[in-house]
Coordinates of C-alpha atoms and ligand atoms in Angstrom, one line a residue:
M1 CA -18.0 -156.9 164.8
S2 CA -21.7 -157.0 165.6
L3 CA -24.4 -156.6 168.2
W4 CA -25.9 -159.9 168.3
G5 CA -23.9 -162.2 169.2
G6 CA -25.4 -164.4 171.9
R7 CA -27.7 -167.0 169.8
F8 CA -24.9 -167.9 167.1
L9 CA -22.2 -170.4 167.4
D10 CA -20.5 -170.1 164.0
E11 CA -19.2 -166.9 162.6
S12 CA -20.6 -165.3 159.5
N13 CA -18.9 -165.8 156.2
K14 CA -17.2 -163.4 154.7
L15 CA -19.1 -163.2 151.6
F16 CA -22.3 -162.9 153.2
K17 CA -20.9 -159.9 156.0
R18 CA -20.1 -158.3 153.0
F19 CA -23.2 -158.9 151.3
N20 CA -25.5 -157.8 154.6
T21 CA -23.2 -154.6 155.9
S22 CA -25.5 -151.4 154.7
L23 CA -22.7 -149.5 156.3
S24 CA -20.8 -147.8 153.0
F25 CA -24.1 -146.0 152.4
D26 CA -26.0 -145.5 155.7
Y27 CA -23.1 -143.7 157.5
I28 CA -24.2 -140.7 156.3
L29 CA -27.5 -141.2 158.7
A30 CA -24.4 -140.8 161.6
Q31 CA -25.6 -137.3 162.2
E32 CA -29.3 -138.3 162.7
D33 CA -28.9 -141.8 164.5
I34 CA -26.7 -139.7 167.6
F35 CA -29.6 -136.9 167.7
A36 CA -32.4 -139.7 167.8
S37 CA -30.4 -141.8 170.7
I38 CA -29.7 -138.2 172.5
A39 CA -33.4 -138.3 172.3
W40 CA -33.9 -142.1 173.1
S41 CA -31.4 -141.6 176.6
K42 CA -33.9 -138.4 177.6
T43 CA -36.8 -140.8 177.6
L44 CA -34.7 -143.7 179.0
L45 CA -34.1 -140.7 182.0
E46 CA -37.5 -140.5 182.3
I47 CA -38.3 -144.1 183.0
G48 CA -35.9 -144.5 185.1
I49 CA -33.7 -146.2 183.0
L50 CA -30.8 -144.3 183.3
T51 CA -29.9 -141.7 186.4
Q52 CA -29.5 -138.3 185.6
K53 CA -25.9 -138.5 185.7
E54 CA -25.6 -141.7 183.3
Q55 CA -27.8 -139.8 180.6
N56 CA -25.5 -137.1 180.9
K57 CA -22.5 -139.5 180.3
I58 CA -24.3 -140.6 177.3
E59 CA -25.4 -137.7 176.0
S60 CA -21.8 -135.9 176.2
A61 CA -20.5 -139.5 174.6
L62 CA -22.7 -138.9 171.7
I63 CA -22.1 -135.3 171.6
S64 CA -18.6 -136.1 171.4
L65 CA -19.0 -139.0 168.8
K66 CA -20.6 -136.8 166.8
Q67 CA -17.4 -134.2 166.5
D68 CA -15.3 -137.1 165.8
I69 CA -17.4 -137.8 162.8
Y70 CA -17.4 -134.2 162.0
E71 CA -13.7 -134.1 161.9
N72 CA -13.2 -137.3 159.6
P73 CA -16.3 -139.1 158.6
E74 CA -14.5 -141.2 156.5
K75 CA -13.9 -142.9 160.2
I76 CA -16.8 -145.1 160.1
L77 CA -16.1 -146.3 156.7
K78 CA -12.6 -148.3 158.2
S79 CA -14.6 -150.1 160.5
D80 CA -16.4 -153.7 159.9
C81 CA -19.9 -152.6 161.6
E82 CA -23.1 -153.9 159.9
D83 CA -24.7 -150.8 159.9
I84 CA -24.8 -147.3 161.3
H85 CA -26.7 -148.0 164.1
S86 CA -24.0 -150.5 165.4
W87 CA -21.6 -148.0 164.8
V88 CA -22.8 -145.8 166.9
E89 CA -23.6 -148.1 169.8
I90 CA -20.1 -149.9 169.3
N91 CA -18.5 -146.4 169.3
L92 CA -20.7 -145.3 172.3
I93 CA -19.7 -148.9 174.3
K94 CA -16.2 -148.2 173.1
K95 CA -16.1 -144.3 174.7
I96 CA -17.7 -144.9 178.0
G97 CA -17.7 -148.6 179.0
E98 CA -20.5 -151.1 180.3
L99 CA -23.1 -147.8 180.7
G100 CA -23.3 -147.4 177.0
K101 CA -24.8 -151.1 177.1
K102 CA -27.7 -149.3 178.5
L103 CA -28.8 -147.5 175.5
H104 CA -30.7 -149.7 173.4
T105 CA -32.6 -150.8 176.0
G106 CA -36.5 -151.2 174.6
R107 CA -35.6 -149.9 171.3
S108 CA -35.2 -151.5 167.9
R109 CA -32.9 -151.7 164.9
N110 CA -36.3 -151.1 163.4
D111 CA -37.9 -148.3 164.4
Q112 CA -34.4 -146.4 164.8
I113 CA -33.7 -146.7 161.0
T114 CA -37.1 -145.4 159.9
T115 CA -36.8 -142.5 162.3
D116 CA -33.0 -141.7 161.1
L117 CA -34.5 -141.6 157.8
K118 CA -37.0 -139.7 157.8
L119 CA -34.8 -136.6 159.7
W120 CA -32.6 -137.3 157.0
C121 CA -35.5 -136.6 154.5
K122 CA -36.9 -133.8 156.7
K123 CA -33.3 -132.0 156.2
N124 CA -32.8 -132.8 152.8
I125 CA -36.6 -131.3 152.1
Q126 CA -35.3 -128.0 153.3
I127 CA -32.4 -127.7 151.3
L128 CA -34.6 -128.9 148.7
L129 CA -37.3 -126.2 148.8
E130 CA -34.9 -123.7 149.1
S131 CA -33.3 -125.0 145.5
I132 CA -36.9 -124.5 144.0
L133 CA -37.6 -121.3 145.6
N134 CA -34.0 -120.2 144.1
L135 CA -34.6 -121.8 140.8
Q136 CA -37.8 -119.9 140.7
K137 CA -35.9 -116.5 141.2
Q138 CA -33.7 -117.2 138.6
F139 CA -36.6 -117.6 135.7
I140 CA -37.9 -114.4 137.2
L141 CA -34.5 -112.9 136.8
V142 CA -34.2 -114.2 133.4
A143 CA -38.0 -113.2 132.3
E144 CA -37.6 -109.4 133.4
Q145 CA -34.3 -109.4 131.4
Y146 CA -35.5 -110.9 128.8
H147 CA -38.8 -109.6 129.0
D148 CA -39.5 -108.5 125.3
I149 CA -38.7 -111.4 123.1
I150 CA -41.0 -113.1 121.1
L151 CA -40.2 -116.3 120.2
P152 CA -42.3 -119.1 118.3
G153 CA -44.6 -121.4 120.7
Y154 CA -44.8 -124.8 119.4
T155 CA -47.0 -128.0 119.7
H156 CA -46.1 -130.9 117.6
L157 CA -42.8 -129.3 117.4
Q158 CA -44.4 -127.3 114.5
R159 CA -44.5 -123.2 115.0
A160 CA -47.7 -123.0 116.4
Q161 CA -48.5 -119.3 118.3
P162 CA -46.0 -116.6 119.2
I163 CA -44.8 -116.3 122.8
T164 CA -42.6 -114.6 124.8
F165 CA -39.4 -115.9 126.4
A166 CA -41.0 -114.3 130.0
Y167 CA -43.8 -116.3 129.4
W168 CA -41.9 -119.4 128.5
C169 CA -39.9 -118.9 131.8
L170 CA -43.2 -118.3 133.6
A171 CA -44.5 -121.4 132.7
Y172 CA -41.8 -123.1 134.4
V173 CA -42.0 -121.0 137.2
E174 CA -45.6 -122.4 137.8
M175 CA -44.5 -126.6 137.2
L176 CA -42.1 -125.6 140.4
K177 CA -45.2 -124.0 142.5
R178 CA -46.3 -127.2 142.1
D179 CA -43.2 -129.3 142.5
F180 CA -42.5 -127.0 145.9
S181 CA -46.1 -127.8 147.6
R182 CA -46.2 -131.7 146.6
L183 CA -43.2 -131.8 148.7
E184 CA -44.2 -129.3 151.4
D185 CA -46.8 -132.1 151.3
T186 CA -44.7 -135.0 151.4
L187 CA -42.7 -133.4 154.5
K188 CA -46.1 -132.8 156.6
R189 CA -47.3 -136.6 156.3
L190 CA -43.8 -137.8 157.4
D191 CA -43.1 -135.6 160.2
V192 CA -44.4 -138.0 162.5
S193 CA -42.3 -139.7 164.7
P194 CA -41.7 -143.9 164.8
L195 CA -39.6 -144.4 167.8
G196 CA -40.8 -146.3 170.1
S197 CA -42.3 -148.7 167.8
G198 CA -39.9 -151.4 169.1
A199 CA -39.0 -154.2 166.5
L200 CA -43.3 -154.7 165.5
S201 CA -45.2 -154.6 168.7
G202 CA -44.6 -151.1 170.3
T203 CA -42.1 -151.0 173.2
A204 CA -42.4 -153.0 176.6
W205 CA -41.4 -149.3 178.5
N206 CA -44.3 -147.1 179.5
I207 CA -42.4 -144.3 177.8
D208 CA -44.3 -141.0 176.2
R209 CA -43.8 -141.2 172.5
E210 CA -45.3 -138.2 171.9
K211 CA -42.8 -135.9 173.9
L212 CA -40.2 -138.0 172.7
A213 CA -41.4 -137.1 169.2
L214 CA -41.4 -133.7 170.6
Y215 CA -37.5 -133.7 171.7
M216 CA -36.5 -134.7 168.1
G217 CA -38.8 -132.1 166.4
F218 CA -41.2 -134.2 165.0
S219 CA -45.3 -133.1 164.9
A220 CA -46.6 -136.1 166.8
A221 CA -45.7 -140.0 167.2
T222 CA -46.6 -142.7 164.7
N223 CA -50.2 -144.2 166.2
N224 CA -49.7 -148.0 165.1
A225 CA -46.1 -150.0 165.7
L226 CA -46.7 -152.5 163.3
D227 CA -47.7 -150.2 160.7
S228 CA -44.4 -147.3 162.0
V229 CA -41.8 -149.9 161.5
S230 CA -43.5 -151.5 157.9
D231 CA -44.0 -147.7 156.3
R232 CA -41.9 -146.6 153.4
D233 CA -44.5 -144.2 151.9
Y234 CA -42.7 -141.4 152.7
V235 CA -39.5 -142.5 150.4
I236 CA -42.1 -143.3 147.6
E237 CA -43.7 -140.0 148.1
L238 CA -40.4 -138.5 148.2
L239 CA -39.4 -139.9 144.8
A240 CA -42.4 -139.3 143.4
S241 CA -42.1 -135.7 143.9
A242 CA -38.2 -136.0 143.1
S243 CA -39.4 -138.0 139.5
I244 CA -42.0 -135.1 138.6
S245 CA -39.9 -132.5 139.4
M246 CA -36.9 -134.0 137.6
M247 CA -39.9 -134.2 134.6
H248 CA -40.1 -130.6 134.7
L249 CA -36.6 -130.3 134.6
S250 CA -36.2 -132.4 131.6
R251 CA -38.5 -130.6 129.6
F252 CA -37.1 -127.3 130.7
S253 CA -33.9 -128.5 129.3
E254 CA -35.2 -130.3 126.2
D255 CA -37.0 -126.9 125.2
L256 CA -33.3 -125.3 125.7
I257 CA -31.3 -127.8 124.0
F258 CA -33.9 -127.4 120.7
F259 CA -33.5 -123.3 121.2
N260 CA -29.9 -123.8 121.3
S261 CA -29.2 -125.9 118.7
S262 CA -27.6 -124.7 115.3
E263 CA -31.0 -125.0 113.3
A264 CA -33.2 -122.5 115.9
S265 CA -29.8 -120.3 117.2
F266 CA -32.6 -118.8 119.7
I267 CA -30.1 -118.9 122.6
E268 CA -26.1 -119.3 123.6
L269 CA -25.4 -121.3 126.6
S270 CA -22.4 -120.0 128.5
D271 CA -18.9 -121.6 127.8
S272 CA -19.3 -122.2 131.7
V273 CA -22.1 -125.1 131.2
T274 CA -21.1 -126.7 128.2
S275 CA -18.0 -128.7 126.8
G276 CA -16.4 -129.2 123.4
S277 CA -15.4 -131.9 120.9
S278 CA -12.4 -133.8 121.4
L279 CA -12.5 -134.1 117.5
M280 CA -14.6 -130.9 116.1
P281 CA -13.3 -127.8 117.2
Q282 CA -16.6 -125.6 116.3
K283 CA -18.4 -127.7 118.9
K284 CA -20.2 -126.6 122.0
N285 CA -22.1 -129.0 123.5
P286 CA -25.2 -128.5 125.9
D287 CA -24.0 -131.0 128.1
A288 CA -25.4 -129.5 131.3
L289 CA -29.0 -130.0 130.0
E290 CA -28.4 -133.1 128.7
L291 CA -27.1 -134.6 131.9
I292 CA -30.2 -133.1 133.2
R293 CA -32.1 -135.0 130.8
G294 CA -30.3 -138.2 131.3
K295 CA -30.8 -138.2 135.0
C296 CA -34.4 -138.0 135.2
S297 CA -34.4 -141.6 134.4
R298 CA -32.3 -142.5 137.1
V299 CA -34.3 -140.7 139.5
Y300 CA -37.2 -143.0 138.0
G301 CA -35.6 -145.7 138.1
A302 CA -35.2 -144.8 141.9
L303 CA -39.0 -144.5 142.5
F304 CA -39.9 -148.2 140.6
S305 CA -36.9 -149.7 142.4
I306 CA -38.5 -148.9 146.1
L307 CA -42.3 -149.5 144.8
I308 CA -40.8 -152.8 143.6
V309 CA -39.0 -153.7 147.2
L310 CA -42.4 -152.7 149.0
K311 CA -45.2 -154.7 146.4
A312 CA -45.9 -157.7 148.5
L313 CA -43.7 -157.4 151.3
P314 CA -45.2 -159.1 154.3
L315 CA -45.9 -156.6 157.8
S316 CA -43.5 -155.5 159.0
Y317 CA -39.4 -155.6 158.8
N318 CA -37.8 -157.5 156.0
K319 CA -34.2 -156.9 155.3
D320 CA -35.3 -156.5 151.8
M321 CA -36.1 -152.7 153.1
Q322 CA -32.6 -151.7 153.4
E323 CA -32.8 -151.5 149.9
D324 CA -34.7 -148.2 150.1
K325 CA -31.3 -146.2 151.0
E326 CA -28.9 -146.1 148.3
S327 CA -31.1 -145.4 145.5
L328 CA -32.7 -142.8 147.7
F329 CA -29.6 -141.3 148.6
D330 CA -28.5 -140.6 144.9
A331 CA -32.1 -139.6 143.6
I332 CA -32.1 -136.5 146.3
K333 CA -29.0 -135.4 145.4
T334 CA -29.3 -136.4 141.8
W335 CA -32.7 -133.9 142.2
N336 CA -31.0 -130.9 143.8
N337 CA -28.2 -130.9 141.6
S338 CA -30.4 -130.7 138.5
L339 CA -32.0 -127.8 140.1
L340 CA -28.8 -126.1 141.0
M341 CA -27.4 -127.1 137.7
A342 CA -30.4 -125.7 136.0
I343 CA -29.8 -122.0 138.0
L344 CA -26.5 -122.1 136.2
V345 CA -27.9 -122.3 132.7
L346 CA -30.1 -119.6 133.0
K347 CA -27.8 -117.3 135.1
N348 CA -25.5 -116.9 131.9
I349 CA -28.0 -117.7 129.0
K350 CA -28.0 -115.1 125.9
L351 CA -31.1 -114.8 123.6
N352 CA -30.4 -113.6 120.3
K353 CA -33.7 -111.2 119.5
L354 CA -33.4 -111.2 116.0
L355 CA -33.4 -114.6 115.2
C356 CA -35.9 -115.5 117.9
Y357 CA -38.5 -112.8 116.0
Q358 CA -37.8 -113.9 112.2
A359 CA -38.3 -117.9 113.4
A360 CA -41.5 -116.7 115.2
E361 CA -42.4 -114.6 111.9
K362 CA -42.0 -117.7 109.9
G363 CA -44.4 -121.2 110.2
Y364 CA -47.7 -118.8 109.7
S365 CA -47.9 -119.2 113.6
N366 CA -50.6 -116.1 113.1
A367 CA -53.0 -117.7 111.1
T368 CA -55.4 -118.5 114.1
E369 CA -55.2 -114.2 113.7
V370 CA -56.9 -114.7 110.6
A371 CA -59.2 -116.8 111.4
D372 CA -60.4 -114.7 114.5
Y373 CA -60.4 -111.6 112.3
L374 CA -62.9 -113.4 110.2
V375 CA -64.9 -114.5 113.3
K376 CA -65.4 -110.5 114.4
K377 CA -66.8 -110.0 110.5
G378 CA -69.6 -112.1 111.7
I379 CA -68.3 -115.6 110.3
T380 CA -68.7 -118.7 112.4
F381 CA -65.2 -119.8 113.6
R382 CA -65.5 -123.2 111.6
E383 CA -66.1 -121.6 108.0
A384 CA -62.9 -118.8 109.5
H385 CA -60.6 -121.8 110.2
Y386 CA -61.2 -123.2 106.4
I387 CA -61.1 -120.1 104.7
S388 CA -57.5 -119.1 106.7
G389 CA -56.5 -122.5 105.7
K390 CA -56.8 -122.0 102.0
I391 CA -55.3 -118.4 102.4
V392 CA -51.7 -120.3 104.0
L393 CA -51.9 -122.8 101.2
H394 CA -51.8 -120.2 98.9
A395 CA -49.1 -118.3 100.9
I396 CA -47.3 -121.4 101.1
N397 CA -47.4 -122.2 97.0
E398 CA -46.3 -118.1 96.4
T399 CA -43.6 -118.7 99.3
K400 CA -44.6 -116.0 101.1
A401 CA -45.6 -114.9 104.7
L402 CA -48.9 -114.2 105.9
K403 CA -48.3 -110.4 105.8
D404 CA -47.0 -110.1 102.5
L405 CA -49.5 -111.1 100.6
D406 CA -51.2 -108.5 98.7
L407 CA -55.1 -107.4 99.9
S408 CA -56.5 -108.9 96.2
E409 CA -54.9 -112.2 97.3
F410 CA -56.7 -112.4 100.8
K411 CA -59.4 -111.1 98.8
K412 CA -59.6 -114.1 97.2
Y413 CA -60.5 -116.2 99.9
S414 CA -62.8 -113.8 101.2
H415 CA -64.3 -110.2 100.2
L416 CA -64.8 -109.5 104.1
I417 CA -61.3 -109.0 104.5
E418 CA -59.8 -105.5 104.2
N419 CA -56.4 -103.6 104.9
D420 CA -56.8 -103.6 108.7
I421 CA -56.2 -107.2 108.4
Y422 CA -52.2 -106.4 108.2
Q423 CA -52.3 -104.6 112.2
H424 CA -54.6 -107.7 113.3
I425 CA -51.8 -110.4 112.2
T426 CA -48.1 -108.6 113.6
L427 CA -46.8 -110.6 115.9
E428 CA -47.6 -108.2 118.4
S429 CA -50.7 -108.2 117.5
C430 CA -51.1 -111.5 118.1
I431 CA -49.1 -111.4 121.8
E432 CA -51.8 -108.1 122.7
K433 CA -55.2 -110.0 122.7
R434 CA -54.3 -112.7 124.9
I435 CA -55.3 -110.7 127.7
A436 CA -57.9 -113.2 129.3
K437 CA -56.0 -115.3 132.4
G438 CA -53.2 -117.2 131.7
G439 CA -52.4 -115.3 128.1
V440 CA -49.2 -113.9 126.8
A441 CA -49.9 -110.9 126.5
F442 CA -47.8 -108.3 127.4
N443 CA -49.3 -106.8 130.5
Q444 CA -50.2 -110.0 131.7
V445 CA -46.8 -111.4 131.7
Q446 CA -45.8 -108.2 133.6
K447 CA -48.4 -108.4 136.2
A448 CA -47.3 -112.0 136.6
I449 CA -43.6 -111.0 137.1
K450 CA -44.7 -108.1 139.5
K451 CA -46.4 -110.8 141.5
E452 CA -43.3 -113.1 141.7
K453 CA -40.9 -110.7 142.2
I454 CA -43.5 -109.8 145.8
R455 CA -43.5 -113.7 146.2
L456 CA -40.3 -114.4 145.8
N457 CA -38.6 -111.3 147.8
I458 CA -37.1 -110.2 145.1
V459 CA -36.0 -106.7 145.1
Ligands
LIG1 N1 -29.5 -151.5 158.0 C1 -30.7 -152.0 158.4 C2 -31.5 -151.2 157.4 O1 -31.1 -150.4 156.7 C3 -31.1 -151.6 159.7 C4 -32.8 -152.3 160.0 C5 -31.9 -153.6 160.5 N2 -33.0 -154.3 161.2 C6 -32.9 -155.7 161.0 N3 -33.7 -156.3 161.8 N4 -31.5 -156.5 160.9 O2 -32.5 -151.1 157.1

């Protein structure tokens, strides 16, 4: 069933009909379409297209339609309507007859679809904001639980300097804070109502679009109808926010996959988020994390897809734009599921304190400390770096850690080195010294955790 028979003499080709329909995926906008239609009916009442009685009847029928869908969402999929807007209108007409045919006065599916989509984005942004906060909370809880665990920090995947697990957690909390604020920003810009823009040049009825926007909970109405029906910037922004956040989740996954590897064994993942091998009985694979890493790419795909759909698309609405939805819906679901999965992984993580510590002790991750020690004794940093490098080379040849070198071995490279070198190069000392803002020092980390607990309302 379609809404546009008048101008046509022939039936649509069946294959074309199937190619053209968006109902199989835009049916999830049913609640939004009904919500916006109720607001529109109020506007029609204000300009005298509907009487109060008629508006009441339309509103009640739309509410009962909403109830029908709530009870049986699959119901929509059984129809052969072109899209969700047609489905709602046709089913309204089925319920109340001729009166239902008044609803589309002054409205176009072009302003309807972008209104519905914005409402859907607003609803889902709230869900995502909540999930981001919950993941931050989980990071803080494990940071607190494992605050005293020292492990190697890496650059180029080479042991670089020791850090603590809590500090690593706080790094991800910072990334998530940016993800949160990016989403809030996206929300702020998309929170303007396009309804009442008509097909492209505005509606011929003198409606109060600002009032209509407020009915739907938007903060204002858009300024230019041509732009309003053409605009999908908010889809791009939302997918860009999703992509950046998925990149963070993917790096988090990669870090943990490495920490969990047999070679590192810093952590053990819970049975509840890992799976076994059908062949090798000893295996416990980090599937949840590998899937987050893998799913990051489909979110990027959604972003590229909408960017390419819109590039070189003439104003205003073109059917190409129907391609914005499937990948957006999929990407948002994927993002939220990945956030939930990250929470689950962290909730049950176990750390191996001893192995973390032993790994941090290996790899000369305290070599910077030797250089800094020499600087304190009056040598320039570049010279100190050179001497420390020589000492490391010597230690490598002797297969010793720096702390296991005798004082006489140190002295071969600089007579300035005294017995106090040993207390300078302990892992704890490496950490304690980094007290400047943003450093890994235990008390800095404790302070940060305390601050985050207050911000996140963790009691
Ligand atoms: N199904 C369409 C979409 O998703 C709705 C807008 C249709 N407008 C039109 N003039 N055919 O973009």
